[in-house]
Short mmCIF file of C-alpha atoms in Angstrom, two decimals:
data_model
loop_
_atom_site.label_atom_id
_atom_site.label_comp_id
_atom_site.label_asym_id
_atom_site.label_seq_id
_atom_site.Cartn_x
_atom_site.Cartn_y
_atom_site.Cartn_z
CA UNK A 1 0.00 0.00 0.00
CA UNK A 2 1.56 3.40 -0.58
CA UNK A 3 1.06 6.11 1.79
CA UNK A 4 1.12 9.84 1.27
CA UNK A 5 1.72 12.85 3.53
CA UNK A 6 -0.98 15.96 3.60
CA UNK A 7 -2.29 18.88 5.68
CA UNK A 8 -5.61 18.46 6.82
CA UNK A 9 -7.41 21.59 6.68
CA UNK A 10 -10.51 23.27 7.52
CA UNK A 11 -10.73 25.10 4.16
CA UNK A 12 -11.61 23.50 1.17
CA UNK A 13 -8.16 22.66 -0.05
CA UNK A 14 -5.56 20.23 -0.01
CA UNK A 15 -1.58 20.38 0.61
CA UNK A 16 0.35 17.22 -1.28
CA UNK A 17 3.63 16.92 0.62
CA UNK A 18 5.18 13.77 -0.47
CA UNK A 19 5.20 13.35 -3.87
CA UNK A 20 6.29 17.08 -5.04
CA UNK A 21 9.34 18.46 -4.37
CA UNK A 22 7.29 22.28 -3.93
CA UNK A 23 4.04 22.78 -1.89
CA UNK A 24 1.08 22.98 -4.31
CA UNK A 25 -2.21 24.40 -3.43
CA UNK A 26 -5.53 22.93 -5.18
CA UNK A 27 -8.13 24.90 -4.54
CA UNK A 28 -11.56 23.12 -4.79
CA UNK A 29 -13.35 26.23 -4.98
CA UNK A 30 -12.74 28.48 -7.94
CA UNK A 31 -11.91 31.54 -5.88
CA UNK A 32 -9.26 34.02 -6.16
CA UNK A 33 -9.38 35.35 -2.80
CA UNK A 34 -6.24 35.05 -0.83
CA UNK A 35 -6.99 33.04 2.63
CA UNK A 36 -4.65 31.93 5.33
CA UNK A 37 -4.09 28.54 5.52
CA UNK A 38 -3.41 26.77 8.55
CA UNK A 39 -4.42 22.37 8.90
CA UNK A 40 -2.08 19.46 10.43
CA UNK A 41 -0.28 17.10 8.62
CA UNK A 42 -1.35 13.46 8.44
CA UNK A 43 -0.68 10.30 6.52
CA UNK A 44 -3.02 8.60 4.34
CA UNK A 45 -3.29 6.19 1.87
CA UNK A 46 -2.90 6.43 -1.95
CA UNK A 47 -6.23 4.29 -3.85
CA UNK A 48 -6.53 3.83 -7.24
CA UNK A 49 -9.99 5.75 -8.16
CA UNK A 50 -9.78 3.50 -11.57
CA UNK A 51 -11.30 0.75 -9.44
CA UNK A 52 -10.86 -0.19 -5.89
CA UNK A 53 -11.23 -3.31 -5.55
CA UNK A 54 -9.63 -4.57 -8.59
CA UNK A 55 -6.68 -2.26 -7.59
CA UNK A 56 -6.01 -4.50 -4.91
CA UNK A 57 -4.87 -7.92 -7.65
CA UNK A 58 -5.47 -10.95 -6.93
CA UNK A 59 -5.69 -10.71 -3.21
CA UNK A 60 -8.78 -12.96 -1.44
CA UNK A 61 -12.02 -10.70 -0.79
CA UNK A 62 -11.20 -10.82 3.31
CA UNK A 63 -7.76 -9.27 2.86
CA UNK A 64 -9.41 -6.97 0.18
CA UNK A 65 -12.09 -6.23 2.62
CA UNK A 66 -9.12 -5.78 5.71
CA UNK A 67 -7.65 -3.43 3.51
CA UNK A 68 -10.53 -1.59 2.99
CA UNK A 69 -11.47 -1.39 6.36
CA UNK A 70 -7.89 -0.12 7.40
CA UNK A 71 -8.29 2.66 4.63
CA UNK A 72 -11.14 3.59 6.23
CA UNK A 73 -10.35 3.79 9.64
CA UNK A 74 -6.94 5.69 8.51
CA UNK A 75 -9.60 8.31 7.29
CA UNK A 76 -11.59 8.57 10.14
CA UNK A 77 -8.41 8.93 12.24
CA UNK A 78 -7.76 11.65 10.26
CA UNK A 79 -10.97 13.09 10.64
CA UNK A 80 -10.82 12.62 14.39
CA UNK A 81 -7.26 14.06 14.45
CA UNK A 82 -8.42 17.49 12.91
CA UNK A 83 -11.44 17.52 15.43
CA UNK A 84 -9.33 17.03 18.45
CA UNK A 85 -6.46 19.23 17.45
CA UNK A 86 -8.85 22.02 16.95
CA UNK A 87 -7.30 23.83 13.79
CA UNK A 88 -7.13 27.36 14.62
CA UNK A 89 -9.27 29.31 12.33
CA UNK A 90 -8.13 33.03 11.79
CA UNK A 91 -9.57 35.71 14.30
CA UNK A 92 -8.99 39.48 14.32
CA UNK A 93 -6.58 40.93 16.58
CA UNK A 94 -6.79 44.09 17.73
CA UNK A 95 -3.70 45.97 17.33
CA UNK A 96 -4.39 49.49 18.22
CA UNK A 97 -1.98 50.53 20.25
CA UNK A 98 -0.58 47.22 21.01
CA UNK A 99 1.99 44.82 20.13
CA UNK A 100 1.27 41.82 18.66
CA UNK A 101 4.00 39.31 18.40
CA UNK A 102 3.32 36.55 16.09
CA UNK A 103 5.71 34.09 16.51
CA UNK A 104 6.08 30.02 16.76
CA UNK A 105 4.89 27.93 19.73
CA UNK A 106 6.50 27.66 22.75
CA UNK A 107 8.94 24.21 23.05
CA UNK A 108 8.31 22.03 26.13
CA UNK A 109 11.91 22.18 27.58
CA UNK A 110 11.27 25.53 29.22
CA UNK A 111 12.78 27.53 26.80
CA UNK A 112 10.71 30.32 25.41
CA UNK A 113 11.37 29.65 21.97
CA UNK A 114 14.02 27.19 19.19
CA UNK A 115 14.06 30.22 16.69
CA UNK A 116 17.03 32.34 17.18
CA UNK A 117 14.93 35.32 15.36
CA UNK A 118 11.86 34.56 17.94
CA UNK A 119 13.57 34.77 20.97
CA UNK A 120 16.15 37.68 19.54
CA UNK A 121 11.92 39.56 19.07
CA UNK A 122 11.01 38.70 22.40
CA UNK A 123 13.52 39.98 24.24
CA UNK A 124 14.15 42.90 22.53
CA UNK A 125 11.02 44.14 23.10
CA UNK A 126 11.75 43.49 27.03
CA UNK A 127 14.75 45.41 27.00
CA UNK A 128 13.18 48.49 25.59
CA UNK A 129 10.54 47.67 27.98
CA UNK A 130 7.51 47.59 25.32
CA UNK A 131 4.55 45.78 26.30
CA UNK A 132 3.36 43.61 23.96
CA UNK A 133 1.25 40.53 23.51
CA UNK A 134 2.14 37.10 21.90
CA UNK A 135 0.08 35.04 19.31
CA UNK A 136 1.11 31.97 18.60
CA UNK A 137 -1.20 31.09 15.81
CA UNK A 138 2.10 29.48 13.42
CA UNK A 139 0.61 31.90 10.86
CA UNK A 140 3.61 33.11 8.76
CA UNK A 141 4.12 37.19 7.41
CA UNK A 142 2.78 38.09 3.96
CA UNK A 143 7.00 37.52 2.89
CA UNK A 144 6.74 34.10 4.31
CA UNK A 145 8.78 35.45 7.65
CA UNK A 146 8.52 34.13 11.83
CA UNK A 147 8.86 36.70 13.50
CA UNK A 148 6.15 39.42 12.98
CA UNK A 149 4.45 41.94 14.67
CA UNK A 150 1.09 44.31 14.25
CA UNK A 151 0.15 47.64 15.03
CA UNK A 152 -2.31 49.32 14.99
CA UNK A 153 -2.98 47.30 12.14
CA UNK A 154 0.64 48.03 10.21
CA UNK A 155 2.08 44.48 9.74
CA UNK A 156 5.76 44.50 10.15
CA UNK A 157 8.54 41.55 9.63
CA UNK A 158 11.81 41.12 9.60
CA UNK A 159 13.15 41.86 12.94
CA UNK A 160 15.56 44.54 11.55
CA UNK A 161 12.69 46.41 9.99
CA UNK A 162 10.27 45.58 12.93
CA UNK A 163 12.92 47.12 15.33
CA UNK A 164 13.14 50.63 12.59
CA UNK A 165 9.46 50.65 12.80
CA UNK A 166 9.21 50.76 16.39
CA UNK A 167 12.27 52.92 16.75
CA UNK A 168 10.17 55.33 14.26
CA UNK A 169 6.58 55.15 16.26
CA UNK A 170 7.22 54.21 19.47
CA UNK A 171 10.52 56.77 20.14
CA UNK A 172 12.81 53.84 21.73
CA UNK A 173 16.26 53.61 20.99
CA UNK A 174 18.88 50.96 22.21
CA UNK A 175 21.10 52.14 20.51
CA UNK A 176 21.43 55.90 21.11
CA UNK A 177 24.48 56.05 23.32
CA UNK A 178 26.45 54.70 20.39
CA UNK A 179 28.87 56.75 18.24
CA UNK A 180 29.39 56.04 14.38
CA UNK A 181 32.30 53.76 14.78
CA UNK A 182 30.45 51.44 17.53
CA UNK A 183 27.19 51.38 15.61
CA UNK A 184 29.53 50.06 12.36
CA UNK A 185 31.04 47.07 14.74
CA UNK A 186 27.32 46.53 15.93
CA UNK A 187 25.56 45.69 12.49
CA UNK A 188 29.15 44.21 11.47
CA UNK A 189 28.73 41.91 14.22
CA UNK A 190 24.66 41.49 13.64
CA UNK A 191 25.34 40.36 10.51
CA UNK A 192 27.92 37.58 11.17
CA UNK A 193 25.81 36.57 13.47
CA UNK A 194 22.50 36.30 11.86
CA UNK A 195 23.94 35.21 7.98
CA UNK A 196 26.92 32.93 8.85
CA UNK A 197 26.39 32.12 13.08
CA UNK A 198 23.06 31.47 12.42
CA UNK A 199 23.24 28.54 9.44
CA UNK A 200 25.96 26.59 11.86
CA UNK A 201 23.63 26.79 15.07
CA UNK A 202 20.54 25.73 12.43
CA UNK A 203 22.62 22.79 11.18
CA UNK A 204 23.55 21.24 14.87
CA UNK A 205 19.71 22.15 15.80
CA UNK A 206 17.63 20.37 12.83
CA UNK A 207 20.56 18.12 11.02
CA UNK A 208 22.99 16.82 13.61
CA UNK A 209 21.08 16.77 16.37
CA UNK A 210 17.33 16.50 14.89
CA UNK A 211 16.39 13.57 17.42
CA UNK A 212 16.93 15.53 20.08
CA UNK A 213 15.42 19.05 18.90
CA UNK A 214 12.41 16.38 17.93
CA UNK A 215 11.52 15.53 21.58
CA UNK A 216 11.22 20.09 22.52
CA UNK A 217 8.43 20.56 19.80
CA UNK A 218 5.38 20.54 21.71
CA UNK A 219 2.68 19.09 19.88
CA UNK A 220 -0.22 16.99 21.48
CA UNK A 221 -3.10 15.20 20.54
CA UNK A 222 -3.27 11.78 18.33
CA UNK A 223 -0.35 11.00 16.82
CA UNK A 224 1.74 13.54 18.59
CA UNK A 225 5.00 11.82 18.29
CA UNK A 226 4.37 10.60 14.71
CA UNK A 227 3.74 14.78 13.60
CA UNK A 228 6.35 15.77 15.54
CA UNK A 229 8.70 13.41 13.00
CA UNK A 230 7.08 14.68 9.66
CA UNK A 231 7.34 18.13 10.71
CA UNK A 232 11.32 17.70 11.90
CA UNK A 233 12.22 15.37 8.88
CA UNK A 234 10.16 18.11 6.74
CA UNK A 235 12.61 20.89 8.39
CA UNK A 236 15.49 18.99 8.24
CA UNK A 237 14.77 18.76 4.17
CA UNK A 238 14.75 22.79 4.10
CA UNK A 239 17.74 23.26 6.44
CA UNK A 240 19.75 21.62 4.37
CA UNK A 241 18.55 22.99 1.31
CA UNK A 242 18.76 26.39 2.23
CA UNK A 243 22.22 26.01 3.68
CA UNK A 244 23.49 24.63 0.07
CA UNK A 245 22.15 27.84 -1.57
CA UNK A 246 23.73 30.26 1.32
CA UNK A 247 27.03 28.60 0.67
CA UNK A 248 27.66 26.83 4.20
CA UNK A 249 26.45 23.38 3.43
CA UNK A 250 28.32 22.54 0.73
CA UNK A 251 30.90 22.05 3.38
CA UNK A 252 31.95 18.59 5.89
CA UNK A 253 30.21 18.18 9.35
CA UNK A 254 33.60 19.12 10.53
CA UNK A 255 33.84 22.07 8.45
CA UNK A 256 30.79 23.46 9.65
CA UNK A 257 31.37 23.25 12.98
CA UNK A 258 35.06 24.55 12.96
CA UNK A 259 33.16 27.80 11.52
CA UNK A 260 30.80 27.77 13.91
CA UNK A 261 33.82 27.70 16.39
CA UNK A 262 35.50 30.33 14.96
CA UNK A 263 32.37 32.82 14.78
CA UNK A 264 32.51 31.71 18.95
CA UNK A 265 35.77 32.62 19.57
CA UNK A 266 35.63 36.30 17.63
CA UNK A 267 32.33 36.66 19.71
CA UNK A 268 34.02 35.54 23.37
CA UNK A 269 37.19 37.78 22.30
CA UNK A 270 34.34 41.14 21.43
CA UNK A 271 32.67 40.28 24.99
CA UNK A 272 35.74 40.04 26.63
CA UNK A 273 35.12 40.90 30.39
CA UNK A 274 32.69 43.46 29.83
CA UNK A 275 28.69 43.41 30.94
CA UNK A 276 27.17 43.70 27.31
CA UNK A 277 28.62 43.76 24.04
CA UNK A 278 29.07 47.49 23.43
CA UNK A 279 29.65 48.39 26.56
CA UNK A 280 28.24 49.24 30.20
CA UNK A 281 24.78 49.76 28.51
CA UNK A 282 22.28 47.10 26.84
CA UNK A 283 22.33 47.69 22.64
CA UNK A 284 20.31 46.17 20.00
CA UNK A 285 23.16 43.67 19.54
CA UNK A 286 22.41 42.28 23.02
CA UNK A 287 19.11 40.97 21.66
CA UNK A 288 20.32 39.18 18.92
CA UNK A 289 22.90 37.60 20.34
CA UNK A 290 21.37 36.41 23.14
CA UNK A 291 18.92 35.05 20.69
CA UNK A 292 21.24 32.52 19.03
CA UNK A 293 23.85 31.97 21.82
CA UNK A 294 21.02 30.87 24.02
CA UNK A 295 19.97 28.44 21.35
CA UNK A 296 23.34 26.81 22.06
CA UNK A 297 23.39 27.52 25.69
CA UNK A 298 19.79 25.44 26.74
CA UNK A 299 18.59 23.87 23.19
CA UNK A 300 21.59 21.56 22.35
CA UNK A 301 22.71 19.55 25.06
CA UNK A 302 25.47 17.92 24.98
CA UNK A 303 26.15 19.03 21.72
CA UNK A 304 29.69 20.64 20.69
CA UNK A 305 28.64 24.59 20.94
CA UNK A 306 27.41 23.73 24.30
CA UNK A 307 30.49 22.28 24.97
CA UNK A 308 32.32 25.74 24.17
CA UNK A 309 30.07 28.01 25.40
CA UNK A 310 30.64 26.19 28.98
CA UNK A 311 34.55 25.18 29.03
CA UNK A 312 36.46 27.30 26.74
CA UNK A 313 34.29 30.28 26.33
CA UNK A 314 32.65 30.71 29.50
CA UNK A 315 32.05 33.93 29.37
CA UNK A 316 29.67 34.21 26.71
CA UNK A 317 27.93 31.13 29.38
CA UNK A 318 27.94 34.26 32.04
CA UNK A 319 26.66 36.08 29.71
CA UNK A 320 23.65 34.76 28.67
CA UNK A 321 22.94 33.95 32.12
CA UNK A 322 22.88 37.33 33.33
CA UNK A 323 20.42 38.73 30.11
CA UNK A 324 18.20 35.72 31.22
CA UNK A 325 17.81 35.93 34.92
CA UNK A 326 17.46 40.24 34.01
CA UNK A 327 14.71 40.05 31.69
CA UNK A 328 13.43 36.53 31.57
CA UNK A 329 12.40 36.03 35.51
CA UNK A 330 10.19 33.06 34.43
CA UNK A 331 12.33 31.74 32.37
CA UNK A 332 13.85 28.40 34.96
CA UNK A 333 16.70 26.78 34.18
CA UNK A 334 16.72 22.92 35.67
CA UNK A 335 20.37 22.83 34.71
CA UNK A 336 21.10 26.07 37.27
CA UNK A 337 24.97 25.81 38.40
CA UNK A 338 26.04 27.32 41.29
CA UNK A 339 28.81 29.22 39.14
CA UNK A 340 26.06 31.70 38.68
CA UNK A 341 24.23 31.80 41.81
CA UNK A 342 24.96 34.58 44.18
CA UNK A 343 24.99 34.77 47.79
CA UNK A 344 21.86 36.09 48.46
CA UNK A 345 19.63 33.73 45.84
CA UNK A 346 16.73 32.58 47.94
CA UNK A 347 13.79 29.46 47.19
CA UNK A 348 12.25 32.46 46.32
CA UNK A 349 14.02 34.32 43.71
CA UNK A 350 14.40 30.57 41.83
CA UNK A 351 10.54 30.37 41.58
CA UNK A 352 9.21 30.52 38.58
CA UNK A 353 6.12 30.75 36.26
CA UNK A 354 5.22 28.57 33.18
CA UNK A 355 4.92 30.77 29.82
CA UNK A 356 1.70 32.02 28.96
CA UNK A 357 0.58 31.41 25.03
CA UNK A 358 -0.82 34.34 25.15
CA UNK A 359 0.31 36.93 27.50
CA UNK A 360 1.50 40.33 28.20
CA UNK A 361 5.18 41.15 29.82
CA UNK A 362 6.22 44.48 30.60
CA UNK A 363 8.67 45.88 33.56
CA UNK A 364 6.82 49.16 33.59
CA UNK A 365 3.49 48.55 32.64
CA UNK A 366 3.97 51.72 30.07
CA UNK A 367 5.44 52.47 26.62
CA UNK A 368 7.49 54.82 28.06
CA UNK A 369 11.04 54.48 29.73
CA UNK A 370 10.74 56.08 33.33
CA UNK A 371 13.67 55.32 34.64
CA UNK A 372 16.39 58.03 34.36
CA UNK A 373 20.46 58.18 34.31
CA UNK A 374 20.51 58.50 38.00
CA UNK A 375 18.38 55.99 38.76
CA UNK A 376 18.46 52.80 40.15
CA UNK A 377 16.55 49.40 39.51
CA UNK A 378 16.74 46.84 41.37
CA UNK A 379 15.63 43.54 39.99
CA UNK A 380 15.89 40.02 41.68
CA UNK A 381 19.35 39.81 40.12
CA UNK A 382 20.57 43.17 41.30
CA UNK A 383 22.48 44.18 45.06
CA UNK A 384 20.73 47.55 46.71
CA UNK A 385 23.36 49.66 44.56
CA UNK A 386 21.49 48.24 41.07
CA UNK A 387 24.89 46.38 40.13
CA UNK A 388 23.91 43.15 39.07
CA UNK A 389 24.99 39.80 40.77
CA UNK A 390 25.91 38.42 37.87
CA UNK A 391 28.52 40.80 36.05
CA UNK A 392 31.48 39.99 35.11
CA UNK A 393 33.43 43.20 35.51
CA UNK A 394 31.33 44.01 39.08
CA UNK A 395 34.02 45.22 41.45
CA UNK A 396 36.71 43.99 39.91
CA UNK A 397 39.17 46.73 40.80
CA UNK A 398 38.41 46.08 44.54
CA UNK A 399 39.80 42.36 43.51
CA UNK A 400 42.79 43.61 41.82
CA UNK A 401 43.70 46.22 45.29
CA UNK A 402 43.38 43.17 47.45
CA UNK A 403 45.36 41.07 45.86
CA UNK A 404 48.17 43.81 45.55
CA UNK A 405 47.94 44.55 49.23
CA UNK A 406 48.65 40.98 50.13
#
């Protein structure tokens, strides 16, 4: 019997997956209205319309009839399967004056997201301390992008353009206390990063280490496990694809990763000992940064980049620690070491809440910054002077005196 692969949908069209090498849409009804599309992908079986039962040879009528049966249990599982998953249908969000962030679903490993771009969105917005509300309906931009944002009903992706846009409305800026030379190393940086960093992280995340990325989707219902393959196997098939048109896999395993090392190293040497990449003060760069290291940090364990970011280039390790514990508070690592615990870390402070699907985060409650120069926030990270617990370069002079006085 010969099996194909499909979206189920609740419009009146059909996705063929496994016999084209493109997606092809066949609209049943003659419209040519564009519609979202959103269904779940399911196996079936291929019949022979020419004639069913003959199709089936020379087989005796009880294994004809088993096979018939089979077929049409397969289609009622289907069936059952797009009940109980509960396709989302589109709704109308209402973006005045809010944020929507459309972006993919939440993984179950307590990590707030396995796209670099996603989580780079998401906490960018948190560090310019912009309320905003997620939507994780797996709908894709108008360019075929993840992330995207509305408002007030302006659809933006791209999460260079979205963070332009919001610069232009919205008036925030992480990047103001730059000068021309720093804001050159910045997108320098932003660009290895996000075109060469990127494809190395994506390789060891859906190629090399697909079984494990596998068990993080979180997808439930019938089937679960048997969805969660197509869908990795059917990313897997782009990955790879996509990284032999940007250049980078046309190269060995080996190759890859020495790049990947290499792109580590020039980051750990930019970082150096300081608290953010440009300096005292958080920067655009920050964001995506943390976006990808953190991908190697919690998403790849035992993986080679982990292995890096914790022996050899532990300070990029410190580093995403101290963005997450600053503007992810729910955001619990199982894994905590007591290299980054301080002192004063309580049952409390290591409390944390599940992610919301749909939710609202801000520190201030308002689009506006309040806090001034002079200032001082203190977070559950943070000592009564505002210095955080978890810098690298915190009183490090005071070291350097002691030791000379001994």
């Amino acid at each position: 019997m010969h099996w194909g692969v499909g979206l189920v949908s609740s419009k009146s069209c059909v996705v063929e997956l496994s016999r084209n090498q493109t997606i092809s849409l066949c609209w049943c009804a003659g419209s040519e209205e564009h519609h979202p599309f959103y269904g779940d992908i399911v196996a079936f079986p291929w019949q022979d319309y020419g004639g069913v039962m003959s199709g089936l040879g020379s087989d005796s009528w009880w294994k004809k009839t088993l096979y018939l049966t089979g077929g049409a249990l397969l289609a009622a599982a289907a069936y059952l399967l797009h009940e109980l998953l509960a396709i989302r249908k589109e709704q109308e969000v209402d973006s005045k004056d809010a944020i929507i962030l459309h972006q993919f679903s939440r993984p179950n490993n307590g990590v707030p997201s396995l796209s670099p771009s996603c989580l780079k969105m998401e906490t960018y917005l948190r560090m310019a301390d912009l309320p905003y509300q997620n939507y994780f309906d797996g709908k894709l931009s108008p360019q075929g992008k993840m992330p995207w944002i509305e408002y007030n009903h302006k659809r933006v992706s791209g999460t260079e353009f979205i963070i332009d846009f919001l610069e232009e409305k919205l008036g925030v800026n992480l990047n103001k206390q730059l000068n021309p030379h720093q804001r050159a190393v910045s997108r320098a940086v932003t660009k290895m990063v996000e075109e060469h960093f990127y494809w190395t992280l994506a390789y060891c995340q859906w190629v090399d280490n697909l079984h494990e990325t596998q068990k993080m989707l979180s997808i439930t219902g019938p089937l679960s496990d048997l969805l969660k393959w197509i869908l990795c196997h059917l990313t897997k098939g782009i990955v790879k694809r996509e990284m032999y048109g940007q250049g980078i896999g046309r190269f060995s395993e080996e190759e890859i990763y020495t790049l990947m090392e290499k792109d580590m190293r020039s980051l750990a040497g930019l970082l150096g000992d300081k608290k953010y990449f440009m300096g005292p003060k958080l920067s655009t760069l920050d964001a995506t940064i943390f976006g990808h290291l953190a991908q190697a940090m919690w998403t790849l364990p035992g993986t080679r980049p982990e292995r890096l970011l914790k022996g050899e280039f532990i300070n990029l390790a410190m580093y995403c620690e101290r963005i997450r514990r600053k503007f992810w508070p729910e955001w619990h690592d199982d894994n905590d070491n007591t290299t980054y615990e301080s002192d004063d870390s309580s049952e409390e402070t290591k409390t944390h809440t599940p992610f919301q699907d749909i939710s609202y985060y801000s520190r201030t409650g308002t689009f506006e910054d309040d806090l001034t120069e002079n200032s001082i926030s203190q977070t559950p990270d943070t000592d009564f002077t505002g210095h955080s617990l978890f810098d690298s370069d915190v009183d490090m002079d005071e070291f350097t005196d002691h030791d000379q006085c001994k």
